[in-house]
mmCIF file of C-alpha atoms in Angstrom:
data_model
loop_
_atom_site.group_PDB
_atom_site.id
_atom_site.type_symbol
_atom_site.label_atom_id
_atom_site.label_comp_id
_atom_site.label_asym_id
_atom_site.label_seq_id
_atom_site.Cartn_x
_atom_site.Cartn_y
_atom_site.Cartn_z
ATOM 1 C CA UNK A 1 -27.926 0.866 63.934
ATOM 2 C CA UNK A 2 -26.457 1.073 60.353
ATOM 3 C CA UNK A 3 -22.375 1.791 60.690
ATOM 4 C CA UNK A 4 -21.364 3.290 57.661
ATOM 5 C CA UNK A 5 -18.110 1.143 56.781
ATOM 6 C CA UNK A 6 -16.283 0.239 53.624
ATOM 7 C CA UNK A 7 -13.232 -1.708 54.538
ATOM 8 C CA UNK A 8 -10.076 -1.639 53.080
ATOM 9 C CA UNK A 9 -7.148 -3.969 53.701
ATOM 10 C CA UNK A 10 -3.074 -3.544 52.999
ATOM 11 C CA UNK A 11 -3.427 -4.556 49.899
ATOM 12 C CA UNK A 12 -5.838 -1.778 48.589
ATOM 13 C CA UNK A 13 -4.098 0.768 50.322
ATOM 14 C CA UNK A 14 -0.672 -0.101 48.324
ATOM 15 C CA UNK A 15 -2.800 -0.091 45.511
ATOM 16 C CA UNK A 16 -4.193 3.234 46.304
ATOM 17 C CA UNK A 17 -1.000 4.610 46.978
ATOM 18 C CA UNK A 18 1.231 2.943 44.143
ATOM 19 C CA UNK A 19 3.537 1.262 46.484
ATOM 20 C CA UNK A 20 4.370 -2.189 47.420
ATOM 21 C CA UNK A 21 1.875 -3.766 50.751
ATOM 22 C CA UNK A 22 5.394 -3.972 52.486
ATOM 23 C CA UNK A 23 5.756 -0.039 52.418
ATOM 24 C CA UNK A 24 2.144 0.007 53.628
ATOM 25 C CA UNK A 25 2.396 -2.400 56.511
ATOM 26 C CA UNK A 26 6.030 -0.519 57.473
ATOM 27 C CA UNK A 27 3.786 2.901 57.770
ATOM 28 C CA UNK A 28 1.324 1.255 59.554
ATOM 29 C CA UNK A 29 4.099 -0.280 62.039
ATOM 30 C CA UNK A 30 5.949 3.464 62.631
ATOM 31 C CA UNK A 31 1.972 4.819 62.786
ATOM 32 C CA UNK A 32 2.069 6.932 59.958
ATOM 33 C CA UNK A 33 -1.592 5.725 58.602
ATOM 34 C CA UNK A 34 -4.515 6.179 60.728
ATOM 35 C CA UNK A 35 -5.695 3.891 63.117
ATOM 36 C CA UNK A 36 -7.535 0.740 61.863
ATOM 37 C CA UNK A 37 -11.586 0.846 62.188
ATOM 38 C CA UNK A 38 -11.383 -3.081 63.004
ATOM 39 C CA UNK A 39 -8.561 -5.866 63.196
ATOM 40 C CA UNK A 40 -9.212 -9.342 61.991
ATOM 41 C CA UNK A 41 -7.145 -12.323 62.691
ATOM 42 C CA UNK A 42 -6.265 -11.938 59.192
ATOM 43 C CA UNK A 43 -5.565 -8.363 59.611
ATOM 44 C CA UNK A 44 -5.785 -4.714 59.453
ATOM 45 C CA UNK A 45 -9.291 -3.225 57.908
ATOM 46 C CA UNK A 46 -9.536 0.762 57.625
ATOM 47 C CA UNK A 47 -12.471 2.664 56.417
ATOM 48 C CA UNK A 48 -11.923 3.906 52.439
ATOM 49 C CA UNK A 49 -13.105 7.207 53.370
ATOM 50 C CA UNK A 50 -10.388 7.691 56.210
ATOM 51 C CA UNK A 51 -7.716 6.406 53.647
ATOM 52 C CA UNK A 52 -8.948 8.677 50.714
ATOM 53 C CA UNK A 53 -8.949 11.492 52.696
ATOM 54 C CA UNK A 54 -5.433 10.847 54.498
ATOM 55 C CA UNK A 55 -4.061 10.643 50.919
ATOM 56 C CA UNK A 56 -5.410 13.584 49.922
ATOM 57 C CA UNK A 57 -4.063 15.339 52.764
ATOM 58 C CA UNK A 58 -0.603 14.514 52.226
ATOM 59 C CA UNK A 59 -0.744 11.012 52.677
ATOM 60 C CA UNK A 60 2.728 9.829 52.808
ATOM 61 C CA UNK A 61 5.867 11.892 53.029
ATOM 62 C CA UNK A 62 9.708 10.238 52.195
ATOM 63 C CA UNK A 63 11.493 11.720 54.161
ATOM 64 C CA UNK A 64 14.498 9.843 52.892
ATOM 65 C CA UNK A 65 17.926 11.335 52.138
ATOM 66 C CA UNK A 66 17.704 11.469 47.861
ATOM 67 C CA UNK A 67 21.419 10.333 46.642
#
């Protein structure tokens, strides 16, 4: 069986995004990434693919109040 998998950690993602890991682990934390393909005691791991296409899809929204 050959699994497909190309694993990406926190740190990628933020990279991929442009953001900072902390902002990545908080939207992992209020489940606003998708769900990790494995978890390692030194954490996280999604699938590139999964991430590429979630950020093309919107990815994140800030919903923040703008001052």
């Amino acid at each position: 069986m050959c699994m497909d998998f190309d694993p990406v950690s926190v740190a990628e993602i933020a990279d991929m995004l442009g953001v900072e890991r902390q902002k990545v682990a908080s939207l992992k934390y209020h489940g606003k990434l998708p769900q990790p393909k494995k978890i390692l005691k030194c954490g996280p791991l999604w699938d590139a693919k999964e991430i590429y296409i979630f950020i093309n899809n919107g990815g994140i929204q800030d919903n923040r109040r703008k001052h």
